[in-house]
Amino acid sequence: MTPRKYIKIIAVFAIFCMLIPIVFAYKAEEENSPLLRFSQLCHFGTDFSISSNDSATCYSSAEVDTISYNITLDMQLQRSSNGRTWSTVRNWSSSGTGSALLDKTYYVSPGYDYRLHVTATVSNASGCILETATKDSSIVSY
């Protein structure tokens, strides 16, 4: 083999090696990896249900790795009559250092679709916003 062929083989191999991380990063993003989704939040969850007595249980929590950071949770109970446009029925808010939690009950009217729309905002001690994330619960038809 001539030196030119060795250079071509090495160049093709180098290009191949550079593409491997891109393929794995794309695959991880495609699978909604929580490590890629949030930069400051290590946990952000919501749970929503409606019981047979018209009682909606609305829950959300968030936590950061850096316990000195502040978290503000804004939770909206929303309803829709067509599944496309949502109006806010009730708002709650909570904040804390390192973590925040909301656990509320609200009585709803039948004949609508309901969901929770939650926003978590992470800020440092100076008040500088580091991250804002939103999450919608599953939709409950009642």
PDB file of C-alpha atoms in Angstrom:
ATOM      1  CA  MET A   1       0.000   0.000   0.000  1.00  0.00           C
ATOM      2  CA  THR A   2       1.146   3.466  -0.770  1.00  0.00           C
ATOM      3  CA  PRO A   3       1.324   6.191   1.863  1.00  0.00           C
ATOM      4  CA  ARG A   4      -1.595   7.954   0.128  1.00  0.00           C
ATOM      5  CA  LYS A   5      -3.888   4.979   0.751  1.00  0.00           C
ATOM      6  CA  TYR A   6      -2.869   4.912   4.439  1.00  0.00           C
ATOM      7  CA  ILE A   7      -3.742   8.605   4.747  1.00  0.00           C
ATOM      8  CA  LYS A   8      -7.147   8.022   3.117  1.00  0.00           C
ATOM      9  CA  ILE A   9      -7.888   5.094   5.431  1.00  0.00           C
ATOM     10  CA  ILE A  10      -6.870   7.118   8.503  1.00  0.00           C
ATOM     11  CA  ALA A  11      -8.990  10.075   7.341  1.00  0.00           C
ATOM     12  CA  VAL A  12     -12.079   7.889   6.849  1.00  0.00           C
ATOM     13  CA  PHE A  13     -11.519   6.291  10.262  1.00  0.00           C
ATOM     14  CA  ALA A  14     -11.130   9.729  11.916  1.00  0.00           C
ATOM     15  CA  ILE A  15     -14.367  10.988  10.348  1.00  0.00           C
ATOM     16  CA  PHE A  16     -16.168   7.849  11.486  1.00  0.00           C
ATOM     17  CA  CYS A  17     -14.881   8.353  15.055  1.00  0.00           C
ATOM     18  CA  MET A  18     -16.118  11.965  15.071  1.00  0.00           C
ATOM     19  CA  LEU A  19     -19.623  10.921  13.994  1.00  0.00           C
ATOM     20  CA  ILE A  20     -20.150   8.313  16.724  1.00  0.00           C
ATOM     21  CA  PRO A  21     -20.822  10.844  19.573  1.00  0.00           C
ATOM     22  CA  ILE A  22     -23.294  12.729  17.375  1.00  0.00           C
ATOM     23  CA  VAL A  23     -25.283   9.567  16.705  1.00  0.00           C
ATOM     24  CA  PHE A  24     -25.419   8.649  20.411  1.00  0.00           C
ATOM     25  CA  ALA A  25     -26.377  12.191  21.455  1.00  0.00           C
ATOM     26  CA  TYR A  26     -29.219  12.162  18.917  1.00  0.00           C
ATOM     27  CA  LYS A  27     -30.392   8.756  20.176  1.00  0.00           C
ATOM     28  CA  ALA A  28     -30.375   9.917  23.818  1.00  0.00           C
ATOM     29  CA  GLU A  29     -32.372  13.041  22.935  1.00  0.00           C
ATOM     30  CA  GLU A  30     -34.817  10.935  20.953  1.00  0.00           C
ATOM     31  CA  GLU A  31     -35.479   8.807  24.029  1.00  0.00           C
ATOM     32  CA  ASN A  32     -36.200  11.950  26.137  1.00  0.00           C
ATOM     33  CA  SER A  33     -33.285  11.327  28.438  1.00  0.00           C
ATOM     34  CA  PRO A  34     -33.815  13.305  31.658  1.00  0.00           C
ATOM     35  CA  LEU A  35     -30.097  14.044  31.741  1.00  0.00           C
ATOM     36  CA  LEU A  36     -30.403  16.084  28.552  1.00  0.00           C
ATOM     37  CA  ARG A  37     -33.763  17.629  29.304  1.00  0.00           C
ATOM     38  CA  PHE A  38     -32.954  19.806  32.328  1.00  0.00           C
ATOM     39  CA  SER A  39     -29.771  21.603  33.233  1.00  0.00           C
ATOM     40  CA  GLN A  40     -30.539  22.464  36.902  1.00  0.00           C
ATOM     41  CA  LEU A  41     -33.550  20.324  37.858  1.00  0.00           C
ATOM     42  CA  CYS A  42     -32.811  16.786  38.999  1.00  0.00           C
ATOM     43  CA  HIS A  43     -36.522  16.047  39.553  1.00  0.00           C
ATOM     44  CA  PHE A  44     -39.679  17.619  38.146  1.00  0.00           C
ATOM     45  CA  GLY A  45     -42.901  15.674  38.422  1.00  0.00           C
ATOM     46  CA  THR A  46     -46.636  16.072  38.409  1.00  0.00           C
ATOM     47  CA  ASP A  47     -49.584  13.846  39.262  1.00  0.00           C
ATOM     48  CA  PHE A  48     -53.260  14.519  38.605  1.00  0.00           C
ATOM     49  CA  SER A  49     -56.470  12.587  39.210  1.00  0.00           C
ATOM     50  CA  ILE A  50     -60.188  13.207  39.686  1.00  0.00           C
ATOM     51  CA  SER A  51     -62.259  11.040  42.004  1.00  0.00           C
ATOM     52  CA  SER A  52     -65.931  10.173  41.592  1.00  0.00           C
ATOM     53  CA  ASN A  53     -66.962  12.887  44.090  1.00  0.00           C
ATOM     54  CA  ASP A  54     -65.696  15.734  41.823  1.00  0.00           C
ATOM     55  CA  SER A  55     -62.457  16.087  43.806  1.00  0.00           C
ATOM     56  CA  ALA A  56     -59.342  16.791  41.751  1.00  0.00           C
ATOM     57  CA  THR A  57     -56.017  15.922  43.379  1.00  0.00           C
ATOM     58  CA  CYS A  58     -53.278  18.178  42.015  1.00  0.00           C
ATOM     59  CA  TYR A  59     -49.658  17.427  42.874  1.00  0.00           C
ATOM     60  CA  SER A  60     -46.323  18.717  41.632  1.00  0.00           C
ATOM     61  CA  SER A  61     -42.777  18.727  42.967  1.00  0.00           C
ATOM     62  CA  ALA A  62     -39.356  19.848  41.830  1.00  0.00           C
ATOM     63  CA  GLU A  63     -35.828  19.516  43.149  1.00  0.00           C
ATOM     64  CA  VAL A  64     -32.385  20.784  42.189  1.00  0.00           C
ATOM     65  CA  ASP A  65     -28.911  19.315  42.721  1.00  0.00           C
ATOM     66  CA  THR A  66     -27.560  22.575  44.128  1.00  0.00           C
ATOM     67  CA  ILE A  67     -29.543  22.969  47.352  1.00  0.00           C
ATOM     68  CA  SER A  68     -28.810  26.704  47.619  1.00  0.00           C
ATOM     69  CA  TYR A  69     -30.835  27.403  44.449  1.00  0.00           C
ATOM     70  CA  ASN A  70     -34.420  28.598  44.751  1.00  0.00           C
ATOM     71  CA  ILE A  71     -37.330  26.906  42.993  1.00  0.00           C
ATOM     72  CA  THR A  72     -40.707  28.430  42.278  1.00  0.00           C
ATOM     73  CA  LEU A  73     -43.534  26.130  41.201  1.00  0.00           C
ATOM     74  CA  ASP A  74     -46.579  27.616  39.484  1.00  0.00           C
ATOM     75  CA  MET A  75     -49.360  25.069  39.031  1.00  0.00           C
ATOM     76  CA  GLN A  76     -52.468  25.766  36.965  1.00  0.00           C
ATOM     77  CA  LEU A  77     -55.518  23.550  36.911  1.00  0.00           C
ATOM     78  CA  GLN A  78     -56.858  23.922  33.378  1.00  0.00           C
ATOM     79  CA  ARG A  79     -60.012  22.728  31.632  1.00  0.00           C
ATOM     80  CA  SER A  80     -61.122  22.403  28.031  1.00  0.00           C
ATOM     81  CA  SER A  81     -64.393  21.644  26.315  1.00  0.00           C
ATOM     82  CA  ASN A  82     -62.759  20.743  22.980  1.00  0.00           C
ATOM     83  CA  GLY A  83     -59.317  19.348  23.941  1.00  0.00           C
ATOM     84  CA  ARG A  84     -57.482  22.119  22.055  1.00  0.00           C
ATOM     85  CA  THR A  85     -57.925  25.381  23.947  1.00  0.00           C
ATOM     86  CA  TRP A  86     -57.352  25.449  27.686  1.00  0.00           C
ATOM     87  CA  SER A  87     -58.542  27.947  30.292  1.00  0.00           C
ATOM     88  CA  THR A  88     -57.162  28.204  33.819  1.00  0.00           C
ATOM     89  CA  VAL A  89     -59.600  27.290  36.583  1.00  0.00           C
ATOM     90  CA  ARG A  90     -57.265  27.698  39.569  1.00  0.00           C
ATOM     91  CA  ASN A  91     -53.646  28.777  40.243  1.00  0.00           C
ATOM     92  CA  TRP A  92     -51.309  27.773  43.046  1.00  0.00           C
ATOM     93  CA  SER A  93     -47.721  28.736  43.711  1.00  0.00           C
ATOM     94  CA  SER A  94     -44.982  27.526  46.031  1.00  0.00           C
ATOM     95  CA  SER A  95     -41.299  28.242  46.405  1.00  0.00           C
ATOM     96  CA  GLY A  96     -38.424  26.817  48.356  1.00  0.00           C
ATOM     97  CA  THR A  97     -34.680  26.456  48.573  1.00  0.00           C
ATOM     98  CA  GLY A  98     -33.521  23.213  46.990  1.00  0.00           C
ATOM     99  CA  SER A  99     -37.042  21.884  46.470  1.00  0.00           C
ATOM    100  CA  ALA A 100     -40.687  22.906  46.198  1.00  0.00           C
ATOM    101  CA  LEU A 101     -43.945  20.995  46.512  1.00  0.00           C
ATOM    102  CA  LEU A 102     -47.617  21.623  45.784  1.00  0.00           C
ATOM    103  CA  ASP A 103     -50.346  19.211  46.901  1.00  0.00           C
ATOM    104  CA  LYS A 104     -53.845  20.639  46.433  1.00  0.00           C
ATOM    105  CA  THR A 105     -57.451  19.518  46.135  1.00  0.00           C
ATOM    106  CA  TYR A 106     -60.078  21.326  44.098  1.00  0.00           C
ATOM    107  CA  TYR A 107     -63.669  20.437  43.243  1.00  0.00           C
ATOM    108  CA  VAL A 108     -64.367  20.379  39.509  1.00  0.00           C
ATOM    109  CA  SER A 109     -67.470  20.329  37.328  1.00  0.00           C
ATOM    110  CA  PRO A 110     -68.264  17.362  35.079  1.00  0.00           C
ATOM    111  CA  GLY A 111     -68.316  17.659  31.294  1.00  0.00           C
ATOM    112  CA  TYR A 112     -64.756  18.891  30.683  1.00  0.00           C
ATOM    113  CA  ASP A 113     -61.230  17.668  30.063  1.00  0.00           C
ATOM    114  CA  TYR A 114     -58.835  18.673  32.846  1.00  0.00           C
ATOM    115  CA  ARG A 115     -55.061  18.827  33.161  1.00  0.00           C
ATOM    116  CA  LEU A 116     -52.314  20.453  35.199  1.00  0.00           C
ATOM    117  CA  HIS A 117     -49.912  22.884  33.581  1.00  0.00           C
ATOM    118  CA  VAL A 118     -46.866  23.383  35.815  1.00  0.00           C
ATOM    119  CA  THR A 119     -43.909  25.737  35.482  1.00  0.00           C
ATOM    120  CA  ALA A 120     -40.745  25.325  37.548  1.00  0.00           C
ATOM    121  CA  THR A 121     -38.345  28.266  37.706  1.00  0.00           C
ATOM    122  CA  VAL A 122     -34.847  27.839  39.157  1.00  0.00           C
ATOM    123  CA  SER A 123     -32.878  30.873  40.320  1.00  0.00           C
ATOM    124  CA  ASN A 124     -29.707  31.483  42.280  1.00  0.00           C
ATOM    125  CA  ALA A 125     -29.373  33.505  45.502  1.00  0.00           C
ATOM    126  CA  SER A 126     -29.024  36.730  43.467  1.00  0.00           C
ATOM    127  CA  GLY A 127     -32.373  36.108  41.781  1.00  0.00           C
ATOM    128  CA  CYS A 128     -30.879  35.318  38.382  1.00  0.00           C
ATOM    129  CA  ILE A 129     -33.114  32.813  36.568  1.00  0.00           C
ATOM    130  CA  LEU A 130     -31.073  29.759  35.599  1.00  0.00           C
ATOM    131  CA  GLU A 131     -33.801  27.552  34.141  1.00  0.00           C
ATOM    132  CA  THR A 132     -37.511  27.523  33.409  1.00  0.00           C
ATOM    133  CA  ALA A 133     -39.267  24.255  32.598  1.00  0.00           C
ATOM    134  CA  THR A 134     -42.914  23.404  31.973  1.00  0.00           C
ATOM    135  CA  LYS A 135     -44.792  20.143  32.232  1.00  0.00           C
ATOM    136  CA  ASP A 136     -48.386  19.126  31.519  1.00  0.00           C
ATOM    137  CA  SER A 137     -50.040  16.259  33.343  1.00  0.00           C
ATOM    138  CA  SER A 138     -52.052  13.647  31.568  1.00  0.00           C
ATOM    139  CA  ILE A 139     -55.537  14.783  30.529  1.00  0.00           C
ATOM    140  CA  VAL A 140     -58.464  13.524  32.574  1.00  0.00           C
ATOM    141  CA  SER A 141     -61.930  13.566  30.999  1.00  0.00           C
ATOM    142  CA  TYR A 142     -64.619  13.985  33.621  1.00  0.00           C
TER     143      TYR A 142
END
